[in-house]
């Protein structure tokens, strides 16, 4: 094995047997995933015409041997296997762009979640803890679900909604992703309703809003999967690749939100689209209300908006300074370290932006409820109230 790292050339020998022992757990995991795909599709190997190997690692003889052992088929190594994954990514990008492929070349690609998403609750009949699945595995993304729960005892001072990932009804066999905690000023009686809205974005970001049904007290939590922590959104890369220049991700995401567009009447029967439209209207009203006196019910939210605006602005400046340092640094190891710091800062900035976005939605909703709205939003008030009625009904 001969390779170069940080300006140093390294060479050593590795026996194939030792190499295969080292990679076998990864190979077995790949085979298990392949087996699960066939089962999830409701198919069998008898219905598969060809087992095609792609990707540079598929050149390893052990891969072909394990694939044949699993399927009973003689796998075929694709031509240019090292490039095919990149070709697939390019085709996927073209489908997302929408105006590159001609009609004959277009195809549908659907992102799905690999594991079910649920919340931990108590079964009313058995009193046992259960995992209530909200978004089942293999659901096309993005996806949103709303579910109602009730408090389990009198005098609760908070409502905790633990978010789980996994297929088992037993929460002990699932992975705890995080918790959404609604703090309550007045103790609640048993059976108080809690509405949980769960959003699963195509990039793996999970957000949960828990709201008390009787007074709209709400809490919000967002979970971004580690595997996506250094990725930037499609909007950022679209703007960057089509502009002919290097556009900062912070600039793109800051400019994305604007004046709401009309929601077609036909879409008002689609609950997910109604929720998205309401968020858009509330967000717009919230932005217009930032510099105004808020209603009494939204004073804390108004302060939070101001705090988050300052935080996102500070993080944005730090990102730009670090990007400049990264561009001017020549030593590979230093660039690598700066890249890691930059990824963490961007993740913190995007998290702050989403908290700011949620706060603006809450602020806008309260302003509409209390009828304290900027005149620029007058044309949207009736629509917002109508859609909220549709959603509550």
mmCIF file of C-alpha atoms in Angstrom:
data_model
loop_
_atom_site.group_PDB
_atom_site.id
_atom_site.type_symbol
_atom_site.label_atom_id
_atom_site.label_comp_id
_atom_site.label_asym_id
_atom_site.label_seq_id
_atom_site.Cartn_x
_atom_site.Cartn_y
_atom_site.Cartn_z
ATOM 1 C CA UNK A 1 0.000 0.000 0.000
ATOM 2 C CA UNK A 2 1.503 3.315 -1.119
ATOM 3 C CA UNK A 3 -0.094 6.650 -0.221
ATOM 4 C CA UNK A 4 0.675 10.248 0.688
ATOM 5 C CA UNK A 5 -0.647 12.193 3.690
ATOM 6 C CA UNK A 6 0.220 15.739 4.789
ATOM 7 C CA UNK A 7 3.271 15.820 2.542
ATOM 8 C CA UNK A 8 4.623 12.469 3.786
ATOM 9 C CA UNK A 9 4.832 9.356 1.609
ATOM 10 C CA UNK A 10 3.970 6.108 3.416
ATOM 11 C CA UNK A 11 4.367 2.533 2.197
ATOM 12 C CA UNK A 12 3.562 -0.782 3.898
ATOM 13 C CA UNK A 13 2.413 -4.322 3.098
ATOM 14 C CA UNK A 14 -0.954 -5.788 4.069
ATOM 15 C CA UNK A 15 -1.907 -9.418 3.438
ATOM 16 C CA UNK A 16 -5.260 -9.936 1.676
ATOM 17 C CA UNK A 17 -6.399 -12.219 4.500
ATOM 18 C CA UNK A 18 -5.753 -9.476 7.088
ATOM 19 C CA UNK A 19 -7.458 -6.908 4.861
ATOM 20 C CA UNK A 20 -10.576 -9.055 4.438
ATOM 21 C CA UNK A 21 -10.727 -9.744 8.186
ATOM 22 C CA UNK A 22 -10.621 -5.998 8.822
ATOM 23 C CA UNK A 23 -13.415 -5.121 6.378
ATOM 24 C CA UNK A 24 -15.677 -8.144 6.944
ATOM 25 C CA UNK A 25 -17.978 -6.378 9.476
ATOM 26 C CA UNK A 26 -18.615 -3.625 6.923
ATOM 27 C CA UNK A 27 -19.213 -6.131 4.139
ATOM 28 C CA UNK A 28 -21.673 -8.088 6.294
ATOM 29 C CA UNK A 29 -23.518 -4.877 7.118
ATOM 30 C CA UNK A 30 -23.808 -4.109 3.396
ATOM 31 C CA UNK A 31 -25.191 -7.581 2.739
ATOM 32 C CA UNK A 32 -27.701 -7.196 5.585
ATOM 33 C CA UNK A 33 -28.842 -3.872 4.122
ATOM 34 C CA UNK A 34 -29.234 -5.488 0.696
ATOM 35 C CA UNK A 35 -31.293 -8.285 2.227
ATOM 36 C CA UNK A 36 -33.518 -5.744 4.009
ATOM 37 C CA UNK A 37 -34.102 -3.855 0.737
ATOM 38 C CA UNK A 38 -35.361 -7.012 -0.968
ATOM 39 C CA UNK A 39 -37.653 -7.820 1.978
ATOM 40 C CA UNK A 40 -38.985 -4.248 2.213
ATOM 41 C CA UNK A 41 -39.832 -4.345 -1.501
ATOM 42 C CA UNK A 42 -41.780 -7.569 -0.987
ATOM 43 C CA UNK A 43 -39.559 -9.339 -3.528
ATOM 44 C CA UNK A 44 -37.359 -12.421 -3.633
ATOM 45 C CA UNK A 45 -34.060 -13.151 -5.378
ATOM 46 C CA UNK A 46 -35.955 -15.236 -7.947
ATOM 47 C CA UNK A 47 -37.466 -11.982 -9.227
ATOM 48 C CA UNK A 48 -34.088 -10.231 -9.588
ATOM 49 C CA UNK A 49 -32.579 -10.415 -13.086
ATOM 50 C CA UNK A 50 -29.149 -9.011 -12.348
ATOM 51 C CA UNK A 51 -26.968 -8.101 -9.364
ATOM 52 C CA UNK A 52 -24.950 -5.061 -10.451
ATOM 53 C CA UNK A 53 -21.911 -3.959 -8.418
ATOM 54 C CA UNK A 54 -21.060 -0.230 -8.399
ATOM 55 C CA UNK A 55 -18.581 1.886 -6.470
ATOM 56 C CA UNK A 56 -14.829 1.493 -6.218
ATOM 57 C CA UNK A 57 -15.015 -0.920 -3.275
ATOM 58 C CA UNK A 58 -16.991 -3.389 -5.394
ATOM 59 C CA UNK A 59 -13.694 -4.290 -7.106
ATOM 60 C CA UNK A 60 -12.728 -6.191 -3.934
ATOM 61 C CA UNK A 61 -13.177 -9.940 -4.631
ATOM 62 C CA UNK A 62 -14.743 -10.505 -1.192
ATOM 63 C CA UNK A 63 -17.640 -8.201 -2.140
ATOM 64 C CA UNK A 64 -18.546 -10.247 -5.213
ATOM 65 C CA UNK A 65 -18.183 -13.513 -3.280
ATOM 66 C CA UNK A 66 -20.500 -12.366 -0.485
ATOM 67 C CA UNK A 67 -23.008 -10.959 -2.984
ATOM 68 C CA UNK A 68 -23.149 -14.271 -4.836
ATOM 69 C CA UNK A 69 -23.499 -16.175 -1.561
ATOM 70 C CA UNK A 70 -26.411 -13.934 -0.551
ATOM 71 C CA UNK A 71 -28.313 -13.876 -3.839
ATOM 72 C CA UNK A 72 -27.375 -17.028 -5.705
ATOM 73 C CA UNK A 73 -26.698 -14.770 -8.707
ATOM 74 C CA UNK A 74 -23.367 -14.136 -10.393
ATOM 75 C CA UNK A 75 -22.768 -10.412 -9.729
ATOM 76 C CA UNK A 76 -21.628 -8.204 -12.597
ATOM 77 C CA UNK A 77 -19.099 -5.439 -12.028
ATOM 78 C CA UNK A 78 -20.341 -2.310 -13.794
ATOM 79 C CA UNK A 79 -18.121 -0.507 -16.250
ATOM 80 C CA UNK A 80 -16.404 2.473 -14.600
ATOM 81 C CA UNK A 81 -17.690 1.493 -11.122
ATOM 82 C CA UNK A 82 -15.656 4.309 -9.506
ATOM 83 C CA UNK A 83 -17.591 6.969 -11.451
ATOM 84 C CA UNK A 84 -21.127 5.589 -11.352
ATOM 85 C CA UNK A 85 -21.969 6.906 -7.874
ATOM 86 C CA UNK A 86 -20.971 10.403 -9.002
ATOM 87 C CA UNK A 87 -23.028 9.935 -12.191
ATOM 88 C CA UNK A 88 -26.025 8.991 -10.068
ATOM 89 C CA UNK A 89 -25.506 12.041 -7.866
ATOM 90 C CA UNK A 90 -25.393 14.250 -10.968
ATOM 91 C CA UNK A 91 -28.652 12.764 -12.270
ATOM 92 C CA UNK A 92 -30.258 13.231 -8.861
ATOM 93 C CA UNK A 93 -29.131 16.871 -8.804
ATOM 94 C CA UNK A 94 -30.591 17.324 -12.290
ATOM 95 C CA UNK A 95 -33.975 15.978 -11.169
ATOM 96 C CA UNK A 96 -33.988 18.319 -8.173
ATOM 97 C CA UNK A 97 -33.089 21.262 -10.399
ATOM 98 C CA UNK A 98 -36.063 20.460 -12.629
ATOM 99 C CA UNK A 99 -35.081 22.251 -15.839
ATOM 100 C CA UNK A 100 -32.020 20.317 -17.068
ATOM 101 C CA UNK A 101 -33.236 16.882 -18.212
ATOM 102 C CA UNK A 102 -35.616 16.576 -21.142
ATOM 103 C CA UNK A 103 -38.949 14.823 -20.677
ATOM 104 C CA UNK A 104 -37.661 11.437 -21.869
ATOM 105 C CA UNK A 105 -34.755 11.439 -19.397
ATOM 106 C CA UNK A 106 -36.653 12.528 -16.292
ATOM 107 C CA UNK A 107 -37.321 10.114 -13.471
ATOM 108 C CA UNK A 108 -38.596 10.263 -9.906
ATOM 109 C CA UNK A 109 -36.328 9.867 -6.885
ATOM 110 C CA UNK A 110 -37.954 9.612 -3.474
ATOM 111 C CA UNK A 111 -36.002 10.086 -0.239
ATOM 112 C CA UNK A 112 -37.298 7.968 2.644
ATOM 113 C CA UNK A 113 -36.420 7.637 6.324
ATOM 114 C CA UNK A 114 -34.444 4.513 7.201
ATOM 115 C CA UNK A 115 -35.989 4.167 10.687
ATOM 116 C CA UNK A 116 -39.393 4.918 12.168
ATOM 117 C CA UNK A 117 -39.791 8.082 14.219
ATOM 118 C CA UNK A 118 -42.010 8.041 17.285
ATOM 119 C CA UNK A 119 -42.593 9.353 20.796
ATOM 120 C CA UNK A 120 -42.585 7.548 24.119
ATOM 121 C CA UNK A 121 -45.897 7.477 25.941
ATOM 122 C CA UNK A 122 -47.970 5.343 28.307
ATOM 123 C CA UNK A 123 -50.580 2.878 27.087
ATOM 124 C CA UNK A 124 -53.864 3.820 28.790
ATOM 125 C CA UNK A 125 -54.967 0.186 29.121
ATOM 126 C CA UNK A 126 -51.748 -1.546 30.230
ATOM 127 C CA UNK A 127 -49.954 1.450 31.838
ATOM 128 C CA UNK A 128 -46.785 0.254 30.083
ATOM 129 C CA UNK A 129 -44.408 2.593 28.281
ATOM 130 C CA UNK A 130 -44.799 2.322 24.493
ATOM 131 C CA UNK A 131 -43.204 3.760 21.371
ATOM 132 C CA UNK A 132 -45.973 5.469 19.407
ATOM 133 C CA UNK A 133 -44.696 5.655 15.827
ATOM 134 C CA UNK A 134 -45.585 8.922 14.082
ATOM 135 C CA UNK A 135 -43.560 8.599 10.869
ATOM 136 C CA UNK A 136 -43.014 4.935 9.862
ATOM 137 C CA UNK A 137 -39.810 3.824 8.162
ATOM 138 C CA UNK A 138 -39.658 4.206 4.372
ATOM 139 C CA UNK A 139 -41.986 7.226 4.460
ATOM 140 C CA UNK A 140 -41.223 9.634 1.571
ATOM 141 C CA UNK A 141 -39.455 12.760 2.858
ATOM 142 C CA UNK A 142 -40.101 15.520 3.701
ATOM 143 C CA UNK A 143 -42.951 14.355 5.920
ATOM 144 C CA UNK A 144 -45.079 15.859 8.700
ATOM 145 C CA UNK A 145 -47.426 14.205 11.158
ATOM 146 C CA UNK A 146 -49.695 15.553 13.882
ATOM 147 C CA UNK A 147 -50.784 13.369 16.802
ATOM 148 C CA UNK A 148 -52.673 14.101 20.016
ATOM 149 C CA UNK A 149 -51.743 12.800 23.464
ATOM 150 C CA UNK A 150 -53.089 13.481 26.974
ATOM 151 C CA UNK A 151 -51.366 13.990 30.330
ATOM 152 C CA UNK A 152 -51.293 10.847 32.474
ATOM 153 C CA UNK A 153 -51.777 12.320 35.966
ATOM 154 C CA UNK A 154 -53.145 15.331 37.857
ATOM 155 C CA UNK A 155 -50.930 18.251 38.810
ATOM 156 C CA UNK A 156 -48.308 17.942 36.071
ATOM 157 C CA UNK A 157 -46.009 20.996 35.929
ATOM 158 C CA UNK A 158 -44.514 20.060 32.570
ATOM 159 C CA UNK A 159 -45.218 17.879 29.563
ATOM 160 C CA UNK A 160 -42.226 15.921 28.292
ATOM 161 C CA UNK A 161 -42.264 14.409 24.789
ATOM 162 C CA UNK A 162 -39.315 11.995 24.295
ATOM 163 C CA UNK A 163 -38.489 11.438 20.613
ATOM 164 C CA UNK A 164 -37.547 7.873 19.629
ATOM 165 C CA UNK A 165 -36.080 6.168 16.566
ATOM 166 C CA UNK A 166 -36.776 2.483 15.993
ATOM 167 C CA UNK A 167 -39.353 -0.129 15.035
ATOM 168 C CA UNK A 168 -40.070 -1.777 18.397
ATOM 169 C CA UNK A 169 -43.152 -0.943 20.464
ATOM 170 C CA UNK A 170 -40.878 -1.210 23.505
ATOM 171 C CA UNK A 171 -39.037 2.126 24.013
ATOM 172 C CA UNK A 172 -36.120 0.276 25.646
ATOM 173 C CA UNK A 173 -35.250 -1.185 22.247
ATOM 174 C CA UNK A 174 -35.335 2.181 20.474
ATOM 175 C CA UNK A 175 -32.845 5.045 20.305
ATOM 176 C CA UNK A 176 -33.658 8.221 22.229
ATOM 177 C CA UNK A 177 -32.985 11.177 19.912
ATOM 178 C CA UNK A 178 -34.026 14.008 22.229
ATOM 179 C CA UNK A 179 -36.875 15.497 24.245
ATOM 180 C CA UNK A 180 -39.342 18.337 23.803
ATOM 181 C CA UNK A 181 -40.323 19.868 27.166
ATOM 182 C CA UNK A 182 -43.370 22.122 27.588
ATOM 183 C CA UNK A 183 -43.119 24.075 30.865
ATOM 184 C CA UNK A 184 -46.466 24.800 32.497
ATOM 185 C CA UNK A 185 -47.286 27.723 34.807
ATOM 186 C CA UNK A 186 -50.485 26.229 36.249
ATOM 187 C CA UNK A 187 -50.636 22.489 37.179
ATOM 188 C CA UNK A 188 -52.660 20.522 34.660
ATOM 189 C CA UNK A 189 -55.417 18.014 35.361
ATOM 190 C CA UNK A 190 -55.140 14.465 34.100
ATOM 191 C CA UNK A 191 -56.262 14.094 30.488
ATOM 192 C CA UNK A 192 -55.144 17.542 29.289
ATOM 193 C CA UNK A 193 -54.582 17.392 25.533
ATOM 194 C CA UNK A 194 -51.121 17.763 23.987
ATOM 195 C CA UNK A 195 -50.769 18.137 20.219
ATOM 196 C CA UNK A 196 -47.430 16.967 18.792
ATOM 197 C CA UNK A 197 -46.306 18.101 15.322
ATOM 198 C CA UNK A 198 -43.341 16.173 13.948
ATOM 199 C CA UNK A 199 -41.459 17.278 10.807
ATOM 200 C CA UNK A 200 -38.830 15.122 9.103
ATOM 201 C CA UNK A 201 -36.896 17.060 6.441
ATOM 202 C CA UNK A 202 -35.294 15.499 3.373
ATOM 203 C CA UNK A 203 -31.820 16.386 4.717
ATOM 204 C CA UNK A 204 -32.393 14.390 7.915
ATOM 205 C CA UNK A 205 -33.306 17.300 10.195
ATOM 206 C CA UNK A 206 -36.073 16.404 12.653
ATOM 207 C CA UNK A 207 -38.153 19.079 14.388
ATOM 208 C CA UNK A 208 -40.890 18.589 16.947
ATOM 209 C CA UNK A 209 -43.403 21.085 18.312
ATOM 210 C CA UNK A 210 -45.483 20.133 21.350
ATOM 211 C CA UNK A 211 -48.477 22.368 22.139
ATOM 212 C CA UNK A 212 -51.042 22.314 24.940
ATOM 213 C CA UNK A 213 -54.487 22.213 23.376
ATOM 214 C CA UNK A 214 -56.253 24.495 25.879
ATOM 215 C CA UNK A 215 -53.928 27.532 25.820
ATOM 216 C CA UNK A 216 -51.455 27.024 22.925
ATOM 217 C CA UNK A 217 -48.412 26.964 25.258
ATOM 218 C CA UNK A 218 -45.743 25.365 23.071
ATOM 219 C CA UNK A 219 -42.162 24.108 22.998
ATOM 220 C CA UNK A 220 -39.894 23.320 20.073
ATOM 221 C CA UNK A 221 -36.866 21.096 19.595
ATOM 222 C CA UNK A 222 -34.759 20.391 16.522
ATOM 223 C CA UNK A 223 -32.427 17.451 16.006
ATOM 224 C CA UNK A 224 -29.911 17.380 13.210
ATOM 225 C CA UNK A 225 -28.376 13.984 12.481
ATOM 226 C CA UNK A 226 -24.563 13.866 12.753
ATOM 227 C CA UNK A 227 -24.274 12.374 9.292
ATOM 228 C CA UNK A 228 -25.580 15.599 7.802
ATOM 229 C CA UNK A 229 -23.683 18.062 10.008
ATOM 230 C CA UNK A 230 -21.272 19.265 7.315
ATOM 231 C CA UNK A 231 -23.698 19.266 4.375
ATOM 232 C CA UNK A 232 -25.193 22.445 2.993
ATOM 233 C CA UNK A 233 -28.685 22.653 1.563
ATOM 234 C CA UNK A 234 -29.672 22.269 -2.078
ATOM 235 C CA UNK A 235 -30.653 25.953 -2.156
ATOM 236 C CA UNK A 236 -27.100 26.941 -1.196
ATOM 237 C CA UNK A 237 -25.442 24.735 -3.822
ATOM 238 C CA UNK A 238 -27.944 25.717 -6.535
ATOM 239 C CA UNK A 239 -27.192 29.401 -5.966
ATOM 240 C CA UNK A 240 -23.461 28.746 -5.756
ATOM 241 C CA UNK A 241 -23.231 26.652 -8.937
ATOM 242 C CA UNK A 242 -25.496 28.865 -11.051
ATOM 243 C CA UNK A 243 -24.056 32.214 -9.985
ATOM 244 C CA UNK A 244 -20.557 31.697 -11.350
ATOM 245 C CA UNK A 245 -19.115 32.758 -7.994
ATOM 246 C CA UNK A 246 -18.590 31.529 -4.445
ATOM 247 C CA UNK A 247 -21.723 32.556 -2.561
ATOM 248 C CA UNK A 248 -21.711 32.249 1.228
ATOM 249 C CA UNK A 249 -24.276 29.779 2.580
ATOM 250 C CA UNK A 250 -25.299 32.317 5.218
ATOM 251 C CA UNK A 251 -26.195 34.860 2.506
ATOM 252 C CA UNK A 252 -28.345 32.378 0.578
ATOM 253 C CA UNK A 253 -30.316 31.069 3.543
ATOM 254 C CA UNK A 254 -30.894 34.567 4.924
ATOM 255 C CA UNK A 255 -32.470 35.671 1.615
ATOM 256 C CA UNK A 256 -34.696 32.633 1.025
ATOM 257 C CA UNK A 257 -37.775 33.728 2.982
ATOM 258 C CA UNK A 258 -39.929 36.442 1.426
ATOM 259 C CA UNK A 259 -43.511 37.540 0.990
ATOM 260 C CA UNK A 260 -45.920 34.570 1.023
ATOM 261 C CA UNK A 261 -47.319 33.343 -2.266
ATOM 262 C CA UNK A 262 -50.938 32.276 -2.655
ATOM 263 C CA UNK A 263 -51.947 28.733 -1.739
ATOM 264 C CA UNK A 264 -54.148 27.130 -4.431
ATOM 265 C CA UNK A 265 -57.640 26.301 -3.176
ATOM 266 C CA UNK A 266 -57.188 22.652 -4.160
ATOM 267 C CA UNK A 267 -54.292 22.332 -1.701
ATOM 268 C CA UNK A 268 -56.390 23.395 1.277
ATOM 269 C CA UNK A 269 -57.566 19.832 1.772
ATOM 270 C CA UNK A 270 -53.956 18.700 2.215
ATOM 271 C CA UNK A 271 -53.139 19.008 5.924
ATOM 272 C CA UNK A 272 -49.372 19.123 5.419
ATOM 273 C CA UNK A 273 -49.697 21.956 2.890
ATOM 274 C CA UNK A 274 -52.052 23.857 5.182
ATOM 275 C CA UNK A 275 -49.532 23.604 8.044
ATOM 276 C CA UNK A 276 -46.703 24.757 5.779
ATOM 277 C CA UNK A 277 -48.801 27.667 4.493
ATOM 278 C CA UNK A 278 -49.772 28.736 8.018
ATOM 279 C CA UNK A 279 -46.125 28.691 9.077
ATOM 280 C CA UNK A 280 -45.303 30.862 6.057
ATOM 281 C CA UNK A 281 -48.004 33.393 6.953
ATOM 282 C CA UNK A 282 -47.104 33.462 10.649
ATOM 283 C CA UNK A 283 -43.406 33.847 9.790
ATOM 284 C CA UNK A 284 -44.159 36.809 7.512
ATOM 285 C CA UNK A 285 -46.279 38.532 10.157
ATOM 286 C CA UNK A 286 -43.633 37.781 12.788
ATOM 287 C CA UNK A 287 -40.927 39.493 10.726
ATOM 288 C CA UNK A 288 -43.112 42.563 10.298
ATOM 289 C CA UNK A 289 -43.693 42.650 14.073
ATOM 290 C CA UNK A 290 -40.055 42.504 15.196
ATOM 291 C CA UNK A 291 -39.746 46.285 15.610
ATOM 292 C CA UNK A 292 -43.264 46.777 17.002
ATOM 293 C CA UNK A 293 -44.696 46.431 20.504
ATOM 294 C CA UNK A 294 -45.741 42.773 20.868
ATOM 295 C CA UNK A 295 -48.974 41.520 22.451
ATOM 296 C CA UNK A 296 -48.672 40.652 26.152
ATOM 297 C CA UNK A 297 -48.815 36.929 25.384
ATOM 298 C CA UNK A 298 -45.745 37.180 23.133
ATOM 299 C CA UNK A 299 -43.381 39.418 25.128
ATOM 300 C CA UNK A 300 -40.977 36.567 25.909
ATOM 301 C CA UNK A 301 -41.071 35.332 22.316
ATOM 302 C CA UNK A 302 -40.398 38.881 21.078
ATOM 303 C CA UNK A 303 -37.332 39.076 23.335
ATOM 304 C CA UNK A 304 -36.183 35.666 22.122
ATOM 305 C CA UNK A 305 -36.447 36.830 18.503
ATOM 306 C CA UNK A 306 -34.193 39.792 19.273
ATOM 307 C CA UNK A 307 -31.698 37.560 21.065
ATOM 308 C CA UNK A 308 -31.638 35.006 18.234
ATOM 309 C CA UNK A 309 -31.196 37.747 15.622
ATOM 310 C CA UNK A 310 -28.132 38.980 17.484
ATOM 311 C CA UNK A 311 -26.784 35.439 17.876
ATOM 312 C CA UNK A 312 -27.217 34.555 14.198
ATOM 313 C CA UNK A 313 -25.564 37.825 13.165
ATOM 314 C CA UNK A 314 -22.567 37.161 15.429
ATOM 315 C CA UNK A 315 -22.196 33.578 14.185
ATOM 316 C CA UNK A 316 -22.433 34.770 10.583
ATOM 317 C CA UNK A 317 -19.539 37.185 11.145
ATOM 318 C CA UNK A 318 -17.458 34.449 12.809
ATOM 319 C CA UNK A 319 -18.112 32.098 9.882
ATOM 320 C CA UNK A 320 -16.930 34.682 7.368
ATOM 321 C CA UNK A 321 -13.776 35.390 9.384
ATOM 322 C CA UNK A 322 -12.996 31.673 9.659
ATOM 323 C CA UNK A 323 -13.678 31.114 5.946
ATOM 324 C CA UNK A 324 -11.170 33.854 5.169
ATOM 325 C CA UNK A 325 -8.557 32.227 7.412
ATOM 326 C CA UNK A 326 -9.251 28.846 5.804
ATOM 327 C CA UNK A 327 -8.678 30.281 2.307
ATOM 328 C CA UNK A 328 -5.395 31.900 3.370
ATOM 329 C CA UNK A 329 -4.008 28.835 5.202
ATOM 330 C CA UNK A 330 -1.622 26.630 3.219
ATOM 331 C CA UNK A 331 -0.639 23.819 5.606
ATOM 332 C CA UNK A 332 -2.939 20.817 5.070
ATOM 333 C CA UNK A 333 -3.295 19.904 8.750
ATOM 334 C CA UNK A 334 -4.207 23.478 9.697
ATOM 335 C CA UNK A 335 -6.766 23.667 6.870
ATOM 336 C CA UNK A 336 -8.292 20.393 8.064
ATOM 337 C CA UNK A 337 -8.612 21.708 11.616
ATOM 338 C CA UNK A 338 -10.148 24.977 10.421
ATOM 339 C CA UNK A 339 -12.592 23.055 8.215
ATOM 340 C CA UNK A 340 -13.798 21.148 11.280
ATOM 341 C CA UNK A 341 -14.272 24.369 13.250
ATOM 342 C CA UNK A 342 -16.072 25.909 10.288
ATOM 343 C CA UNK A 343 -18.470 22.961 10.030
ATOM 344 C CA UNK A 344 -19.323 23.287 13.736
ATOM 345 C CA UNK A 345 -19.919 27.029 13.410
ATOM 346 C CA UNK A 346 -22.174 26.528 10.375
ATOM 347 C CA UNK A 347 -24.149 23.885 12.225
ATOM 348 C CA UNK A 348 -24.570 26.268 15.200
ATOM 349 C CA UNK A 349 -25.599 29.088 12.853
ATOM 350 C CA UNK A 350 -28.179 26.961 11.030
ATOM 351 C CA UNK A 351 -29.547 25.760 14.376
ATOM 352 C CA UNK A 352 -29.877 29.388 15.535
ATOM 353 C CA UNK A 353 -31.549 30.313 12.245
ATOM 354 C CA UNK A 354 -34.122 27.575 12.706
ATOM 355 C CA UNK A 355 -34.813 28.606 16.297
ATOM 356 C CA UNK A 356 -35.199 32.182 15.057
ATOM 357 C CA UNK A 357 -37.546 30.948 12.340
ATOM 358 C CA UNK A 358 -39.654 29.036 14.868
ATOM 359 C CA UNK A 359 -39.767 32.075 17.178
ATOM 360 C CA UNK A 360 -40.939 34.268 14.289
ATOM 361 C CA UNK A 361 -43.720 31.770 13.520
ATOM 362 C CA UNK A 362 -44.864 31.808 17.163
ATOM 363 C CA UNK A 363 -44.657 35.621 17.320
ATOM 364 C CA UNK A 364 -46.652 35.993 14.107
ATOM 365 C CA UNK A 365 -49.333 33.591 15.313
ATOM 366 C CA UNK A 366 -49.786 35.490 18.589
ATOM 367 C CA UNK A 367 -49.934 38.821 16.757
ATOM 368 C CA UNK A 368 -52.715 37.502 14.512
ATOM 369 C CA UNK A 369 -54.635 36.059 17.474
ATOM 370 C CA UNK A 370 -54.427 39.411 19.294
ATOM 371 C CA UNK A 371 -55.101 41.381 16.070
ATOM 372 C CA UNK A 372 -51.858 43.381 16.393
ATOM 373 C CA UNK A 373 -50.604 43.145 12.830
ATOM 374 C CA UNK A 374 -48.664 45.468 10.547
ATOM 375 C CA UNK A 375 -50.813 46.914 7.750
ATOM 376 C CA UNK A 376 -48.552 45.227 5.171
ATOM 377 C CA UNK A 377 -50.018 41.884 6.285
ATOM 378 C CA UNK A 378 -53.700 42.870 6.258
ATOM 379 C CA UNK A 379 -54.376 40.834 3.137
ATOM 380 C CA UNK A 380 -53.261 37.617 4.846
ATOM 381 C CA UNK A 381 -55.225 37.818 8.124
ATOM 382 C CA UNK A 382 -58.472 36.274 6.883
ATOM 383 C CA UNK A 383 -56.598 33.489 5.109
ATOM 384 C CA UNK A 384 -54.554 32.659 8.230
ATOM 385 C CA UNK A 385 -57.659 32.465 10.416
ATOM 386 C CA UNK A 386 -59.508 30.393 7.829
ATOM 387 C CA UNK A 387 -56.627 27.914 7.502
ATOM 388 C CA UNK A 388 -56.266 27.657 11.290
ATOM 389 C CA UNK A 389 -59.977 26.817 11.482
ATOM 390 C CA UNK A 390 -59.495 24.131 8.812
ATOM 391 C CA UNK A 391 -56.551 22.689 10.753
ATOM 392 C CA UNK A 392 -58.316 22.736 14.138
ATOM 393 C CA UNK A 393 -61.385 21.134 12.615
#
